[in-house]
C-alpha cells in the first residue's frame, strides 16, 4: 500500500502557461532584475512549486529560452516552410516577423533571444550554447528550402543557399530592432517586395 503522506500533491497549474509567464517576466525585467517573487507572482505558483518543477532561477531561465525557441521563435520559420511558392514563403516569413514584433499581446514585443537572452551570454552558464544553436538551427532551416529550390531547378545551381538563408535571418533581426524602436507594422511591411527580390537576386 502506498503511504498517502508520501504521495505528492498533483500539480494544479499548466507548465507551458507558467513558462510563458516566466519568459515575459525575464523579457521585461531582465535576468538580474527578475526576482523570485516577481517570477512566482507572474507564474501564479509558490516558491516550492517553482523549484520542484523548474529548478532554480538559472534553470528556469534556460527552460524559458528552450520554450521560446520551440514555440514563439519558430513561428516565422514555420510560416516559411509551410508555403510552397518560394517568393511567397519569404514574404510570409517576414510578415510573420512583423506581426509578432508589433502586435504581440500580453507580453513584450520583438524577439526574446535578441532583446533579453543575448545580453546574458557569458554571464549565465548555458546561455551561449543555446544562442549559438538557435542561430545555427534557423540558418540551416532557411537554407534548406533554398537548397531544395536549387535541386528542383527553380533557382540556379550556383545560388548561395546558405548565405541567403543567413541574410533572411539577419533581415528578421533588423525588423525586430526597428519594431522595438517604435516603427509601425505598416512601415515595416511597406518594402517587403523589395526584400524578397533582394533575397532571390542572382
mmCIF file of C-alpha atoms in Angstrom:
data_model
loop_
_atom_site.group_PDB
_atom_site.id
_atom_site.type_symbol
_atom_site.label_atom_id
_atom_site.label_comp_id
_atom_site.label_asym_id
_atom_site.label_seq_id
_atom_site.Cartn_x
_atom_site.Cartn_y
_atom_site.Cartn_z
ATOM 1 C CA UNK A 1 0.000 0.000 0.000
ATOM 2 C CA UNK A 2 1.242 3.495 -0.764
ATOM 3 C CA UNK A 3 1.537 5.832 2.144
ATOM 4 C CA UNK A 4 -0.758 8.813 1.335
ATOM 5 C CA UNK A 5 1.623 11.090 3.200
ATOM 6 C CA UNK A 6 4.393 10.256 0.740
ATOM 7 C CA UNK A 7 2.350 10.864 -2.370
ATOM 8 C CA UNK A 8 2.992 14.341 -3.725
ATOM 9 C CA UNK A 9 0.077 16.627 -4.466
ATOM 10 C CA UNK A 10 -0.724 16.808 -8.207
ATOM 11 C CA UNK A 11 0.322 19.968 -9.995
ATOM 12 C CA UNK A 12 -2.594 22.317 -10.422
ATOM 13 C CA UNK A 13 -1.004 24.617 -12.976
ATOM 14 C CA UNK A 14 -0.201 24.495 -16.673
ATOM 15 C CA UNK A 15 3.578 24.294 -17.085
ATOM 16 C CA UNK A 16 3.531 25.925 -20.526
ATOM 17 C CA UNK A 17 1.462 28.845 -19.257
ATOM 18 C CA UNK A 18 3.798 29.209 -16.278
ATOM 19 C CA UNK A 19 6.876 29.126 -18.537
ATOM 20 C CA UNK A 20 5.432 31.786 -20.801
ATOM 21 C CA UNK A 21 4.730 33.991 -17.781
ATOM 22 C CA UNK A 22 8.300 33.483 -16.552
ATOM 23 C CA UNK A 23 9.659 34.267 -20.023
ATOM 24 C CA UNK A 24 7.705 37.522 -20.179
ATOM 25 C CA UNK A 25 8.992 38.455 -16.730
ATOM 26 C CA UNK A 26 12.615 37.866 -17.725
ATOM 27 C CA UNK A 27 11.956 39.673 -21.002
ATOM 28 C CA UNK A 28 10.538 42.738 -19.245
ATOM 29 C CA UNK A 29 12.826 42.930 -16.223
ATOM 30 C CA UNK A 30 15.965 41.172 -17.472
ATOM 31 C CA UNK A 31 17.599 38.161 -15.864
ATOM 32 C CA UNK A 32 19.158 40.084 -12.979
ATOM 33 C CA UNK A 33 16.113 42.314 -12.491
ATOM 34 C CA UNK A 34 13.605 39.477 -12.220
ATOM 35 C CA UNK A 35 13.326 38.411 -8.585
ATOM 36 C CA UNK A 36 11.949 35.069 -7.451
ATOM 37 C CA UNK A 37 8.969 36.970 -6.068
ATOM 38 C CA UNK A 38 8.393 38.543 -9.485
ATOM 39 C CA UNK A 39 8.560 35.117 -11.113
ATOM 40 C CA UNK A 40 6.305 33.237 -8.711
ATOM 41 C CA UNK A 41 3.782 36.071 -8.797
ATOM 42 C CA UNK A 42 3.687 36.125 -12.599
ATOM 43 C CA UNK A 43 3.566 32.329 -12.850
ATOM 44 C CA UNK A 44 0.867 32.035 -10.210
ATOM 45 C CA UNK A 45 2.724 29.363 -8.254
ATOM 46 C CA UNK A 46 4.521 29.054 -4.939
ATOM 47 C CA UNK A 47 8.263 29.065 -4.472
ATOM 48 C CA UNK A 48 8.386 25.331 -3.632
ATOM 49 C CA UNK A 49 6.338 24.519 -6.753
ATOM 50 C CA UNK A 50 8.710 26.562 -8.893
ATOM 51 C CA UNK A 51 11.789 24.803 -7.523
ATOM 52 C CA UNK A 52 10.289 21.302 -7.718
ATOM 53 C CA UNK A 53 9.088 21.767 -11.308
ATOM 54 C CA UNK A 54 11.600 24.109 -12.935
ATOM 55 C CA UNK A 55 14.638 24.177 -10.637
ATOM 56 C CA UNK A 56 16.396 27.342 -9.525
ATOM 57 C CA UNK A 57 16.289 30.716 -11.269
ATOM 58 C CA UNK A 58 19.028 29.827 -13.766
ATOM 59 C CA UNK A 59 17.382 26.528 -14.697
ATOM 60 C CA UNK A 60 14.048 28.276 -15.118
ATOM 61 C CA UNK A 61 15.685 30.890 -17.353
ATOM 62 C CA UNK A 62 17.223 28.216 -19.563
ATOM 63 C CA UNK A 63 13.847 26.486 -19.814
ATOM 64 C CA UNK A 64 12.221 29.731 -20.972
ATOM 65 C CA UNK A 65 14.870 30.014 -23.710
ATOM 66 C CA UNK A 66 14.109 26.472 -24.871
ATOM 67 C CA UNK A 67 10.392 27.211 -24.691
ATOM 68 C CA UNK A 68 10.736 30.316 -26.857
ATOM 69 C CA UNK A 69 12.951 28.599 -29.416
ATOM 70 C CA UNK A 70 10.485 25.724 -29.733
ATOM 71 C CA UNK A 71 7.307 27.806 -29.854
ATOM 72 C CA UNK A 72 7.405 31.570 -30.401
ATOM 73 C CA UNK A 73 10.771 31.882 -32.027
ATOM 74 C CA UNK A 74 9.964 29.352 -34.721
ATOM 75 C CA UNK A 75 6.683 30.873 -35.930
ATOM 76 C CA UNK A 76 8.262 32.803 -38.859
ATOM 77 C CA UNK A 77 10.252 29.707 -39.858
ATOM 78 C CA UNK A 78 7.126 27.557 -39.725
ATOM 79 C CA UNK A 79 5.369 30.061 -41.992
ATOM 80 C CA UNK A 80 8.370 29.986 -44.339
ATOM 81 C CA UNK A 81 8.369 26.196 -44.534
ATOM 82 C CA UNK A 82 4.601 25.860 -44.962
ATOM 83 C CA UNK A 83 4.330 27.834 -48.233
ATOM 84 C CA UNK A 84 5.328 26.034 -51.441
ATOM 85 C CA UNK A 85 5.981 29.142 -53.557
ATOM 86 C CA UNK A 86 9.447 30.371 -52.616
ATOM 87 C CA UNK A 87 8.850 34.089 -53.128
ATOM 88 C CA UNK A 88 5.626 33.938 -51.129
ATOM 89 C CA UNK A 89 7.311 31.896 -48.396
ATOM 90 C CA UNK A 90 9.932 34.622 -47.948
ATOM 91 C CA UNK A 91 7.207 37.246 -47.736
ATOM 92 C CA UNK A 92 5.233 35.109 -45.269
ATOM 93 C CA UNK A 93 8.361 34.747 -43.126
ATOM 94 C CA UNK A 94 8.945 38.490 -42.948
ATOM 95 C CA UNK A 95 5.252 39.268 -42.459
ATOM 96 C CA UNK A 96 5.098 36.879 -39.513
ATOM 97 C CA UNK A 97 8.174 38.541 -38.017
ATOM 98 C CA UNK A 98 6.462 41.923 -38.231
ATOM 99 C CA UNK A 99 3.215 40.562 -36.787
ATOM 100 C CA UNK A 100 4.947 39.034 -33.780
ATOM 101 C CA UNK A 101 7.074 42.137 -33.263
ATOM 102 C CA UNK A 102 4.313 44.738 -33.433
ATOM 103 C CA UNK A 103 1.088 43.033 -32.420
ATOM 104 C CA UNK A 104 2.060 40.749 -29.547
ATOM 105 C CA UNK A 105 -0.478 40.847 -26.732
ATOM 106 C CA UNK A 106 0.158 40.080 -23.093
ATOM 107 C CA UNK A 107 3.919 40.397 -23.275
ATOM 108 C CA UNK A 108 6.863 42.341 -24.678
ATOM 109 C CA UNK A 109 7.280 42.776 -28.413
ATOM 110 C CA UNK A 110 10.211 41.835 -30.551
ATOM 111 C CA UNK A 111 12.472 38.831 -30.032
ATOM 112 C CA UNK A 112 13.215 37.337 -26.614
ATOM 113 C CA UNK A 113 16.571 35.981 -27.790
ATOM 114 C CA UNK A 114 17.771 39.278 -29.245
ATOM 115 C CA UNK A 115 16.256 41.585 -26.640
ATOM 116 C CA UNK A 116 16.998 39.698 -23.445
ATOM 117 C CA UNK A 117 18.882 36.435 -23.820
ATOM 118 C CA UNK A 118 21.739 37.852 -25.909
ATOM 119 C CA UNK A 119 22.606 40.252 -23.091
ATOM 120 C CA UNK A 120 23.304 37.342 -20.723
ATOM 121 C CA UNK A 121 25.707 35.433 -22.973
ATOM 122 C CA UNK A 122 28.879 34.923 -20.929
ATOM 123 C CA UNK A 123 27.069 35.814 -17.712
ATOM 124 C CA UNK A 124 24.682 32.881 -17.259
ATOM 125 C CA UNK A 125 26.003 29.366 -17.840
ATOM 126 C CA UNK A 126 24.204 27.552 -20.625
ATOM 127 C CA UNK A 127 23.003 30.630 -22.491
ATOM 128 C CA UNK A 128 25.796 30.920 -25.057
ATOM 129 C CA UNK A 129 25.293 27.355 -26.247
ATOM 130 C CA UNK A 130 21.560 27.888 -26.636
ATOM 131 C CA UNK A 131 22.020 31.135 -28.541
ATOM 132 C CA UNK A 132 24.518 29.538 -30.914
ATOM 133 C CA UNK A 133 22.242 26.554 -31.503
ATOM 134 C CA UNK A 134 19.179 28.753 -32.087
ATOM 135 C CA UNK A 135 21.043 30.819 -34.686
ATOM 136 C CA UNK A 136 22.524 27.810 -36.458
ATOM 137 C CA UNK A 137 19.241 25.897 -36.472
ATOM 138 C CA UNK A 138 17.423 28.845 -38.006
ATOM 139 C CA UNK A 139 20.115 29.408 -40.633
ATOM 140 C CA UNK A 140 20.014 25.737 -41.609
ATOM 141 C CA UNK A 141 16.231 25.547 -41.824
ATOM 142 C CA UNK A 142 16.083 28.635 -44.025
ATOM 143 C CA UNK A 143 18.938 27.468 -46.246
ATOM 144 C CA UNK A 144 17.351 24.033 -46.658
ATOM 145 C CA UNK A 145 14.420 25.473 -48.590
ATOM 146 C CA UNK A 146 16.693 27.438 -50.911
ATOM 147 C CA UNK A 147 18.743 24.298 -51.499
ATOM 148 C CA UNK A 148 15.581 22.365 -52.356
ATOM 149 C CA UNK A 149 14.619 25.085 -54.854
ATOM 150 C CA UNK A 150 18.056 24.664 -56.475
ATOM 151 C CA UNK A 151 17.563 20.909 -56.745
ATOM 152 C CA UNK A 152 14.135 21.417 -58.300
ATOM 153 C CA UNK A 153 15.521 23.848 -60.869
ATOM 154 C CA UNK A 154 13.688 26.902 -59.531
ATOM 155 C CA UNK A 155 16.991 28.543 -58.582
ATOM 156 C CA UNK A 156 20.304 28.335 -60.481
ATOM 157 C CA UNK A 157 22.795 25.705 -59.349
ATOM 158 C CA UNK A 158 25.240 28.311 -58.051
ATOM 159 C CA UNK A 159 22.648 30.172 -55.960
ATOM 160 C CA UNK A 160 24.188 30.833 -52.486
ATOM 161 C CA UNK A 161 21.586 28.981 -50.433
ATOM 162 C CA UNK A 162 23.314 29.185 -47.061
ATOM 163 C CA UNK A 163 24.295 32.838 -47.444
ATOM 164 C CA UNK A 164 20.759 33.852 -48.407
ATOM 165 C CA UNK A 165 19.348 31.900 -45.500
ATOM 166 C CA UNK A 166 21.654 33.866 -43.212
ATOM 167 C CA UNK A 167 20.651 37.118 -44.921
ATOM 168 C CA UNK A 168 16.962 36.365 -44.435
ATOM 169 C CA UNK A 169 17.655 35.611 -40.783
ATOM 170 C CA UNK A 170 19.520 38.917 -40.454
ATOM 171 C CA UNK A 171 16.575 40.746 -42.062
ATOM 172 C CA UNK A 172 14.382 39.253 -39.381
ATOM 173 C CA UNK A 173 16.539 40.718 -36.635
ATOM 174 C CA UNK A 174 16.567 44.107 -38.362
ATOM 175 C CA UNK A 175 12.778 44.165 -38.454
ATOM 176 C CA UNK A 176 12.649 43.239 -34.776
ATOM 177 C CA UNK A 177 15.112 46.021 -33.968
ATOM 178 C CA UNK A 178 13.034 48.590 -35.853
ATOM 179 C CA UNK A 179 9.814 47.408 -34.208
ATOM 180 C CA UNK A 180 11.347 47.934 -30.775
ATOM 181 C CA UNK A 181 12.317 51.441 -31.857
ATOM 182 C CA UNK A 182 8.639 52.159 -32.492
ATOM 183 C CA UNK A 183 8.201 51.551 -36.211
ATOM 184 C CA UNK A 184 4.625 50.622 -37.136
ATOM 185 C CA UNK A 185 3.640 47.405 -38.869
ATOM 186 C CA UNK A 186 2.599 49.417 -41.916
ATOM 187 C CA UNK A 187 6.043 50.984 -42.208
ATOM 188 C CA UNK A 188 7.815 47.670 -41.765
ATOM 189 C CA UNK A 189 5.637 45.926 -44.326
ATOM 190 C CA UNK A 190 5.965 48.667 -46.949
ATOM 191 C CA UNK A 191 9.052 47.344 -48.726
ATOM 192 C CA UNK A 192 8.691 43.579 -48.323
ATOM 193 C CA UNK A 193 8.527 43.006 -52.069
ATOM 194 C CA UNK A 194 11.912 44.694 -52.448
ATOM 195 C CA UNK A 195 13.332 42.492 -49.699
ATOM 196 C CA UNK A 196 12.003 39.356 -51.375
ATOM 197 C CA UNK A 197 13.604 40.438 -54.653
ATOM 198 C CA UNK A 198 16.883 41.092 -52.858
ATOM 199 C CA UNK A 199 16.914 37.618 -51.326
ATOM 200 C CA UNK A 200 16.210 35.919 -54.656
ATOM 201 C CA UNK A 201 18.508 38.061 -56.798
ATOM 202 C CA UNK A 202 21.388 36.325 -58.501
#
